[in-house]
């Protein structure tokens, strides 16, 4: 049972969130094709992964047909940044001040953990940028409690926001 939990539940959002992004892009591409909005140049979609280092497998699970270019931005936690004890890497700064990283121009998609969105300034910034939540996927167990003799599980969630057009 432990292997099943680890294989199918624990940190499952890492891959699932990219599947959601692919699904939304494919839907938009299909809608554009059906309305005759095809162009000879590749269409670009931008994704900002606003979370800690190595939270998602990134491009390895963003398989989309030709004619689509994905521009992904992750927070810096490079070895060069980590090597300097006087430098606070972007990923670490984001954990302290997530609001500073949510700015215009808005990307097409933002991937973020639920605890970062609890900050009201982050919520207001996402709304001001025209972002709406389109998916939330349980990522890992956040808390396990026993209440009135029954187990209660709270999950940490990975959220997907998409810019309304």
PDB file of C-alpha atoms in Angstrom:
ATOM      1  CA  UNK A   1       0.000   0.000   0.000  1.00  0.00           C
ATOM      2  CA  UNK A   2       2.877   2.386   0.663  1.00  0.00           C
ATOM      3  CA  UNK A   3       4.199   2.056  -2.864  1.00  0.00           C
ATOM      4  CA  UNK A   4       0.729   2.657  -4.276  1.00  0.00           C
ATOM      5  CA  UNK A   5       0.413   5.805  -2.183  1.00  0.00           C
ATOM      6  CA  UNK A   6       3.817   7.085  -3.274  1.00  0.00           C
ATOM      7  CA  UNK A   7       3.238   6.154  -6.904  1.00  0.00           C
ATOM      8  CA  UNK A   8      -0.266   7.506  -7.380  1.00  0.00           C
ATOM      9  CA  UNK A   9      -0.948  10.099  -4.688  1.00  0.00           C
ATOM     10  CA  UNK A  10       2.144  11.674  -3.163  1.00  0.00           C
ATOM     11  CA  UNK A  11       3.258  14.641  -5.294  1.00  0.00           C
ATOM     12  CA  UNK A  12       0.923  13.579  -8.113  1.00  0.00           C
ATOM     13  CA  UNK A  13       0.189  17.196  -9.043  1.00  0.00           C
ATOM     14  CA  UNK A  14       3.691  17.635 -10.451  1.00  0.00           C
ATOM     15  CA  UNK A  15       2.690  15.777 -13.599  1.00  0.00           C
ATOM     16  CA  UNK A  16      -1.062  16.374 -13.421  1.00  0.00           C
ATOM     17  CA  UNK A  17      -0.703  20.153 -13.550  1.00  0.00           C
ATOM     18  CA  UNK A  18       1.251  19.964 -16.813  1.00  0.00           C
ATOM     19  CA  UNK A  19      -1.429  17.666 -18.255  1.00  0.00           C
ATOM     20  CA  UNK A  20      -3.993  20.343 -17.368  1.00  0.00           C
ATOM     21  CA  UNK A  21      -1.917  22.997 -19.142  1.00  0.00           C
ATOM     22  CA  UNK A  22      -1.657  20.813 -22.258  1.00  0.00           C
ATOM     23  CA  UNK A  23      -5.418  20.191 -22.156  1.00  0.00           C
ATOM     24  CA  UNK A  24      -6.188  23.930 -21.988  1.00  0.00           C
ATOM     25  CA  UNK A  25      -3.758  24.793 -24.776  1.00  0.00           C
ATOM     26  CA  UNK A  26      -5.187  22.050 -26.991  1.00  0.00           C
ATOM     27  CA  UNK A  27      -8.706  23.365 -26.350  1.00  0.00           C
ATOM     28  CA  UNK A  28      -7.633  26.896 -27.298  1.00  0.00           C
ATOM     29  CA  UNK A  29      -5.851  25.634 -30.408  1.00  0.00           C
ATOM     30  CA  UNK A  30      -8.935  23.635 -31.447  1.00  0.00           C
ATOM     31  CA  UNK A  31     -11.158  26.685 -30.915  1.00  0.00           C
ATOM     32  CA  UNK A  32      -8.846  28.842 -33.044  1.00  0.00           C
ATOM     33  CA  UNK A  33      -8.751  26.213 -35.789  1.00  0.00           C
ATOM     34  CA  UNK A  34     -12.527  25.909 -35.886  1.00  0.00           C
ATOM     35  CA  UNK A  35     -12.911  29.682 -36.259  1.00  0.00           C
ATOM     36  CA  UNK A  36     -10.255  29.896 -38.994  1.00  0.00           C
ATOM     37  CA  UNK A  37      -7.705  31.735 -36.866  1.00  0.00           C
ATOM     38  CA  UNK A  38      -4.745  29.712 -38.160  1.00  0.00           C
ATOM     39  CA  UNK A  39      -1.487  31.561 -38.735  1.00  0.00           C
ATOM     40  CA  UNK A  40       1.744  30.586 -40.434  1.00  0.00           C
ATOM     41  CA  UNK A  41       3.783  31.517 -37.339  1.00  0.00           C
ATOM     42  CA  UNK A  42       3.959  29.453 -34.180  1.00  0.00           C
ATOM     43  CA  UNK A  43       1.736  30.571 -31.334  1.00  0.00           C
ATOM     44  CA  UNK A  44       3.420  31.164 -27.985  1.00  0.00           C
ATOM     45  CA  UNK A  45       2.059  30.350 -24.555  1.00  0.00           C
ATOM     46  CA  UNK A  46       3.808  31.512 -21.404  1.00  0.00           C
ATOM     47  CA  UNK A  47       3.785  29.654 -18.106  1.00  0.00           C
ATOM     48  CA  UNK A  48       5.161  30.921 -14.807  1.00  0.00           C
ATOM     49  CA  UNK A  49       5.887  28.240 -12.240  1.00  0.00           C
ATOM     50  CA  UNK A  50       5.848  30.230  -9.000  1.00  0.00           C
ATOM     51  CA  UNK A  51       6.985  27.584  -6.542  1.00  0.00           C
ATOM     52  CA  UNK A  52      10.078  26.049  -5.038  1.00  0.00           C
ATOM     53  CA  UNK A  53      12.888  24.382  -6.905  1.00  0.00           C
ATOM     54  CA  UNK A  54      12.171  21.302  -8.977  1.00  0.00           C
ATOM     55  CA  UNK A  55       8.448  21.208  -8.143  1.00  0.00           C
ATOM     56  CA  UNK A  56       7.425  20.059 -11.624  1.00  0.00           C
ATOM     57  CA  UNK A  57       9.122  18.091 -14.420  1.00  0.00           C
ATOM     58  CA  UNK A  58       8.591  21.086 -16.733  1.00  0.00           C
ATOM     59  CA  UNK A  59       9.060  20.455 -20.468  1.00  0.00           C
ATOM     60  CA  UNK A  60       9.167  16.654 -20.269  1.00  0.00           C
ATOM     61  CA  UNK A  61       5.391  16.615 -19.736  1.00  0.00           C
ATOM     62  CA  UNK A  62       4.390  19.532 -21.975  1.00  0.00           C
ATOM     63  CA  UNK A  63       3.904  17.644 -25.232  1.00  0.00           C
ATOM     64  CA  UNK A  64       1.985  19.790 -27.701  1.00  0.00           C
ATOM     65  CA  UNK A  65       1.654  19.631 -31.461  1.00  0.00           C
ATOM     66  CA  UNK A  66       3.813  21.593 -33.855  1.00  0.00           C
ATOM     67  CA  UNK A  67       3.049  25.257 -34.249  1.00  0.00           C
ATOM     68  CA  UNK A  68       2.957  25.867 -30.498  1.00  0.00           C
ATOM     69  CA  UNK A  69       5.860  27.270 -28.498  1.00  0.00           C
ATOM     70  CA  UNK A  70       5.945  27.084 -24.711  1.00  0.00           C
ATOM     71  CA  UNK A  71       7.895  29.700 -22.770  1.00  0.00           C
ATOM     72  CA  UNK A  72       8.232  28.543 -19.175  1.00  0.00           C
ATOM     73  CA  UNK A  73       9.686  30.574 -16.337  1.00  0.00           C
ATOM     74  CA  UNK A  74      10.766  29.034 -13.059  1.00  0.00           C
ATOM     75  CA  UNK A  75      12.135  30.772 -10.010  1.00  0.00           C
ATOM     76  CA  UNK A  76      15.919  30.769  -9.831  1.00  0.00           C
ATOM     77  CA  UNK A  77      17.483  28.272  -7.456  1.00  0.00           C
ATOM     78  CA  UNK A  78      20.549  27.584  -9.554  1.00  0.00           C
ATOM     79  CA  UNK A  79      23.785  26.207  -8.088  1.00  0.00           C
ATOM     80  CA  UNK A  80      25.384  29.640  -8.623  1.00  0.00           C
ATOM     81  CA  UNK A  81      22.706  31.281  -6.502  1.00  0.00           C
ATOM     82  CA  UNK A  82      22.849  28.560  -3.832  1.00  0.00           C
ATOM     83  CA  UNK A  83      26.651  28.803  -3.661  1.00  0.00           C
ATOM     84  CA  UNK A  84      26.574  32.399  -2.399  1.00  0.00           C
ATOM     85  CA  UNK A  85      25.520  32.471   1.280  1.00  0.00           C
ATOM     86  CA  UNK A  86      24.806  36.214   0.997  1.00  0.00           C
ATOM     87  CA  UNK A  87      22.280  35.762  -1.809  1.00  0.00           C
ATOM     88  CA  UNK A  88      18.624  34.921  -1.296  1.00  0.00           C
ATOM     89  CA  UNK A  89      17.542  32.966  -4.376  1.00  0.00           C
ATOM     90  CA  UNK A  90      14.257  33.778  -6.113  1.00  0.00           C
ATOM     91  CA  UNK A  91      12.660  30.544  -4.923  1.00  0.00           C
ATOM     92  CA  UNK A  92      13.489  31.427  -1.309  1.00  0.00           C
ATOM     93  CA  UNK A  93      12.355  35.065  -1.704  1.00  0.00           C
ATOM     94  CA  UNK A  94       9.076  33.853  -3.201  1.00  0.00           C
ATOM     95  CA  UNK A  95       8.373  31.799  -0.064  1.00  0.00           C
ATOM     96  CA  UNK A  96       8.716  34.981   2.006  1.00  0.00           C
ATOM     97  CA  UNK A  97       7.115  37.542  -0.340  1.00  0.00           C
ATOM     98  CA  UNK A  98       5.041  35.792  -3.059  1.00  0.00           C
ATOM     99  CA  UNK A  99       3.274  39.036  -3.985  1.00  0.00           C
ATOM    100  CA  UNK A 100       6.478  40.509  -5.453  1.00  0.00           C
ATOM    101  CA  UNK A 101       6.528  37.846  -8.186  1.00  0.00           C
ATOM    102  CA  UNK A 102       2.996  38.289  -9.509  1.00  0.00           C
ATOM    103  CA  UNK A 103       3.240  41.174 -11.919  1.00  0.00           C
ATOM    104  CA  UNK A 104       2.043  42.341 -15.291  1.00  0.00           C
ATOM    105  CA  UNK A 105       2.364  41.492 -18.063  1.00  0.00           C
ATOM    106  CA  UNK A 106       0.464  38.386 -17.125  1.00  0.00           C
ATOM    107  CA  UNK A 107       1.604  35.062 -18.527  1.00  0.00           C
ATOM    108  CA  UNK A 108      -0.976  32.762 -20.088  1.00  0.00           C
ATOM    109  CA  UNK A 109      -0.710  30.371 -17.116  1.00  0.00           C
ATOM    110  CA  UNK A 110       0.505  30.552 -13.524  1.00  0.00           C
ATOM    111  CA  UNK A 111       1.198  27.431 -11.467  1.00  0.00           C
ATOM    112  CA  UNK A 112       1.328  28.083  -7.739  1.00  0.00           C
ATOM    113  CA  UNK A 113       0.798  26.267  -4.444  1.00  0.00           C
ATOM    114  CA  UNK A 114      -2.365  26.997  -2.492  1.00  0.00           C
ATOM    115  CA  UNK A 115      -0.531  28.446   0.535  1.00  0.00           C
ATOM    116  CA  UNK A 116       0.873  31.260  -1.635  1.00  0.00           C
ATOM    117  CA  UNK A 117      -2.622  32.275  -2.732  1.00  0.00           C
ATOM    118  CA  UNK A 118      -3.810  32.670   0.870  1.00  0.00           C
ATOM    119  CA  UNK A 119      -2.139  36.090   0.842  1.00  0.00           C
ATOM    120  CA  UNK A 120      -4.914  38.564  -0.088  1.00  0.00           C
ATOM    121  CA  UNK A 121      -2.452  40.699  -2.055  1.00  0.00           C
ATOM    122  CA  UNK A 122      -1.660  37.678  -4.229  1.00  0.00           C
ATOM    123  CA  UNK A 123      -5.381  37.033  -4.790  1.00  0.00           C
ATOM    124  CA  UNK A 124      -5.993  40.671  -5.764  1.00  0.00           C
ATOM    125  CA  UNK A 125      -2.979  40.692  -8.103  1.00  0.00           C
ATOM    126  CA  UNK A 126      -4.155  37.523  -9.852  1.00  0.00           C
ATOM    127  CA  UNK A 127      -7.619  39.042 -10.358  1.00  0.00           C
ATOM    128  CA  UNK A 128      -6.150  42.349 -11.588  1.00  0.00           C
ATOM    129  CA  UNK A 129      -4.095  40.419 -14.144  1.00  0.00           C
ATOM    130  CA  UNK A 130      -7.255  38.725 -15.424  1.00  0.00           C
ATOM    131  CA  UNK A 131      -6.262  35.308 -14.069  1.00  0.00           C
ATOM    132  CA  UNK A 132      -8.851  32.746 -13.029  1.00  0.00           C
ATOM    133  CA  UNK A 133      -8.314  29.403 -11.337  1.00  0.00           C
ATOM    134  CA  UNK A 134      -8.974  26.551 -13.786  1.00  0.00           C
ATOM    135  CA  UNK A 135      -7.560  23.563 -11.871  1.00  0.00           C
ATOM    136  CA  UNK A 136      -6.445  22.463  -8.442  1.00  0.00           C
ATOM    137  CA  UNK A 137      -4.760  19.131  -7.902  1.00  0.00           C
ATOM    138  CA  UNK A 138      -3.925  17.502  -4.582  1.00  0.00           C
ATOM    139  CA  UNK A 139      -0.163  17.302  -4.325  1.00  0.00           C
ATOM    140  CA  UNK A 140       0.795  15.894  -0.954  1.00  0.00           C
ATOM    141  CA  UNK A 141      -0.579  15.398   2.522  1.00  0.00           C
ATOM    142  CA  UNK A 142      -0.331  18.628   4.482  1.00  0.00           C
ATOM    143  CA  UNK A 143      -1.840  17.420   7.751  1.00  0.00           C
ATOM    144  CA  UNK A 144      -3.269  14.235   9.207  1.00  0.00           C
ATOM    145  CA  UNK A 145      -5.495  14.595  12.258  1.00  0.00           C
ATOM    146  CA  UNK A 146      -7.728  12.427  14.344  1.00  0.00           C
ATOM    147  CA  UNK A 147     -11.010  14.233  15.026  1.00  0.00           C
ATOM    148  CA  UNK A 148     -13.782  12.509  16.984  1.00  0.00           C
ATOM    149  CA  UNK A 149     -12.156   9.146  16.343  1.00  0.00           C
ATOM    150  CA  UNK A 150     -12.044   9.646  12.572  1.00  0.00           C
ATOM    151  CA  UNK A 151      -8.999  10.478  10.493  1.00  0.00           C
ATOM    152  CA  UNK A 152      -8.985  13.827   8.722  1.00  0.00           C
ATOM    153  CA  UNK A 153      -6.528  14.497   5.908  1.00  0.00           C
ATOM    154  CA  UNK A 154      -5.683  17.927   4.530  1.00  0.00           C
ATOM    155  CA  UNK A 155      -3.814  18.124   1.240  1.00  0.00           C
ATOM    156  CA  UNK A 156      -1.436  20.730  -0.110  1.00  0.00           C
ATOM    157  CA  UNK A 157      -2.688  21.665  -3.574  1.00  0.00           C
ATOM    158  CA  UNK A 158      -1.079  22.875  -6.760  1.00  0.00           C
ATOM    159  CA  UNK A 159      -3.237  25.480  -8.504  1.00  0.00           C
ATOM    160  CA  UNK A 160      -3.413  26.445 -12.175  1.00  0.00           C
ATOM    161  CA  UNK A 161      -4.479  29.948 -13.144  1.00  0.00           C
ATOM    162  CA  UNK A 162      -5.228  30.958 -16.724  1.00  0.00           C
ATOM    163  CA  UNK A 163      -5.455  34.448 -18.210  1.00  0.00           C
ATOM    164  CA  UNK A 164      -8.959  35.226 -19.434  1.00  0.00           C
ATOM    165  CA  UNK A 165      -9.023  36.557 -22.972  1.00  0.00           C
TER     166      UNK A 165
END
